[in-house]
Coordinates of C-alpha atoms in Angstrom, one line a residue:
X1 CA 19.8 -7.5 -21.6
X2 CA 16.1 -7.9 -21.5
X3 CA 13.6 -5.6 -20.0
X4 CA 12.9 -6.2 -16.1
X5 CA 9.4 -8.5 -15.2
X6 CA 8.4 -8.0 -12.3
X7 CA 6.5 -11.0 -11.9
X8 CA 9.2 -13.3 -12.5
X9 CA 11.2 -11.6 -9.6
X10 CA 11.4 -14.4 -6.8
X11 CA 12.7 -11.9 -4.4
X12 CA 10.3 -9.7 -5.2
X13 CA 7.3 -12.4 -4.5
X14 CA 8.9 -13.2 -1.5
X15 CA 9.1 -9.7 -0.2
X16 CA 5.5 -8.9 -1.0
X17 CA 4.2 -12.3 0.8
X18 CA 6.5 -11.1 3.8
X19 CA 5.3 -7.6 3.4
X20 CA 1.7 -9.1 3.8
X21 CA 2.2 -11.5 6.7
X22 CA 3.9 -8.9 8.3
X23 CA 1.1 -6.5 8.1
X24 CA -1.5 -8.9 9.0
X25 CA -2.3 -11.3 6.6
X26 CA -2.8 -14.9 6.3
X27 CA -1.2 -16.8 4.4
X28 CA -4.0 -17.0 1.8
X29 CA -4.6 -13.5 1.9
X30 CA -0.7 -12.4 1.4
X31 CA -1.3 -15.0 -1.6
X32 CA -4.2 -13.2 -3.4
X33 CA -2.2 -9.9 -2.6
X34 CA 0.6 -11.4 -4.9
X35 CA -1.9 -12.3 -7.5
X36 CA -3.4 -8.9 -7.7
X37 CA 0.2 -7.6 -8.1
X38 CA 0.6 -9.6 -10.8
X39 CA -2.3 -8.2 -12.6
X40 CA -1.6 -4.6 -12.0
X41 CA 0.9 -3.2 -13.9
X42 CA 1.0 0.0 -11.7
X43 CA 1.2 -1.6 -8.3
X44 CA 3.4 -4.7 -9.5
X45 CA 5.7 -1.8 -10.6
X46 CA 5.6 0.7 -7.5
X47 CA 6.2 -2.7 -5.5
X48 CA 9.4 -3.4 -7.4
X49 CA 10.5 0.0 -7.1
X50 CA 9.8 -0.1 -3.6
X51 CA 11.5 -3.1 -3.0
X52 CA 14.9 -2.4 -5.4
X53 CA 14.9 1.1 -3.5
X54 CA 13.0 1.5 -0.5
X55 CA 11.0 4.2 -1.4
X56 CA 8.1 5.0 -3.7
X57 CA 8.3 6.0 -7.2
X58 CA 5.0 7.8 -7.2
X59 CA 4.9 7.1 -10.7
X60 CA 1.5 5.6 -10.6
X61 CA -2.0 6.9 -9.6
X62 CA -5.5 5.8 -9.5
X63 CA -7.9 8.9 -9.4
X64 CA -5.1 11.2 -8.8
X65 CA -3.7 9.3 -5.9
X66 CA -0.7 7.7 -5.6
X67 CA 0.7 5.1 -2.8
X68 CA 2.1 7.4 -1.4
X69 CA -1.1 9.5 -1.1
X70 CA -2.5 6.6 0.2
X71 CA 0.3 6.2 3.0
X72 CA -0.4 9.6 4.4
X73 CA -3.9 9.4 4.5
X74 CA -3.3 6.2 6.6
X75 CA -0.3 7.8 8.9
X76 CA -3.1 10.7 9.3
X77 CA -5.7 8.2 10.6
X78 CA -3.0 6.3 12.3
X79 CA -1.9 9.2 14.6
X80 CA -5.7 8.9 16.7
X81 CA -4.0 5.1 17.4
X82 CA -0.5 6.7 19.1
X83 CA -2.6 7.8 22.1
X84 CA -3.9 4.3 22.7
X85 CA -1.7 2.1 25.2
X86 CA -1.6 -0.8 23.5
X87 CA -0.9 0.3 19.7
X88 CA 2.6 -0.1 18.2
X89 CA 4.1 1.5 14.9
X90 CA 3.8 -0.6 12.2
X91 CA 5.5 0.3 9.2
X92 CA 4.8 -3.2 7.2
X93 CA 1.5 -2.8 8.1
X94 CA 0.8 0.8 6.7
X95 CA 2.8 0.2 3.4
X96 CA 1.2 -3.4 2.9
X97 CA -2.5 -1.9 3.0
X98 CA -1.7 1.3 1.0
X99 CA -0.6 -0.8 -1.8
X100 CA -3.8 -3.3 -0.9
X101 CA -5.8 0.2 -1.2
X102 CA -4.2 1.0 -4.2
X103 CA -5.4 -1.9 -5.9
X104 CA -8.8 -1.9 -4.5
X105 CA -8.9 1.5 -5.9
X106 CA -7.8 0.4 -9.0
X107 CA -11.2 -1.9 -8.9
X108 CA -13.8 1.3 -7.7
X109 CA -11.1 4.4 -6.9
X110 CA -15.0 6.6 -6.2
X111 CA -15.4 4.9 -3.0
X112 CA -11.5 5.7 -1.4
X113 CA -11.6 9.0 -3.3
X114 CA -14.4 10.3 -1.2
X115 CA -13.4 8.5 1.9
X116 CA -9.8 10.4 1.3
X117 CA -11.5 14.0 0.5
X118 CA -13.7 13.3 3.5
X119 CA -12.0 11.1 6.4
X120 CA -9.0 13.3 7.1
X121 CA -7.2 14.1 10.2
X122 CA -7.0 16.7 13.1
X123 CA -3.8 18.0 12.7
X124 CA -5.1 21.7 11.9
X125 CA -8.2 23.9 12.5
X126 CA -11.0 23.3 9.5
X127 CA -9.7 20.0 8.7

C-alpha cells in the first residue's frame, strides 16, 4: 500500500474549504487556504490528522508553537467576546484561523511569536 498524500485526499479538500467557509471565508479565500495547505507540509499534515481524528497531532511547530498553541491563545482572547450579547461560539472558526496563523507563521513566525508572548489573557493576576 502506498504512503498517504494528503493533497490528493478529496475529502480532505473538501473539509478544509468547509472548514474555511464555515469560519468566515469566501469562497476565494477558503481556496487560497487550500493552496497554502498544499504547500505546507506541516499544516497539510496536522489538517489530515485533524480531519481522520478530530483532534490535533501537535506534531508540528513553527517557533515553538503548535496549532494547538495557537488555538489557546485564540480561546484566551476569545473569552473577552463571551461577555458580549451578540457573540456566539464558533469552533470552525477558531480551528480554521489557528491553522490560517500557523501558516502565516510559517511565512514570518517573529511577528505572532511576540504578539503570543505579549497579547495574553486575564484569566490570573500578572498575566
Amino acid at each position: 500500500m502506498g504512503q498517504y498524500v494528503y493533497g490528493e485526499d478529496q475529502g480532505l479538500k473538501r473539509f478544509a474549504l468547509a472548514l474555511a467557509r464555515e469560519g468566515g471565508a469566501d469562497e476565494k479565500e477558503a481556496e487560497a487556504f487550500w493552496r497554502a495547505l498544499l504547500e505546507s507540509p506541516k499544516a497539510g499534515e496536522e489538517l489530515a490528522y485533524y480531519y481522520r481524528n478530530r483532534e490535533l497531532a501537535c506534531r508540528c511547530q513553527v517557533a515553538g508553537y503548535t496549532v494547538a498553541d495557537i488555538l489557546v491563545w485564540q480561546v484566551d482572547h476569545f473569552k473577552a467576546y463571551l461577555d458580549r450579547p451578540t457573540y456566539r461560539y464558533d469552533q470552525a472558526g477558531l480551528v480554521y484561523q489557528a491553522f490560517r496563523i500557523f501558516l502565516e507563521m510559517e511565512q514570518d513566525p517573529r511577528a505572532y511569536a511576540e504578539k503570543m508572548q505579549r497579547e495574553t489573557g486575564t484569566d490570573y493576576v500578572g498575566k
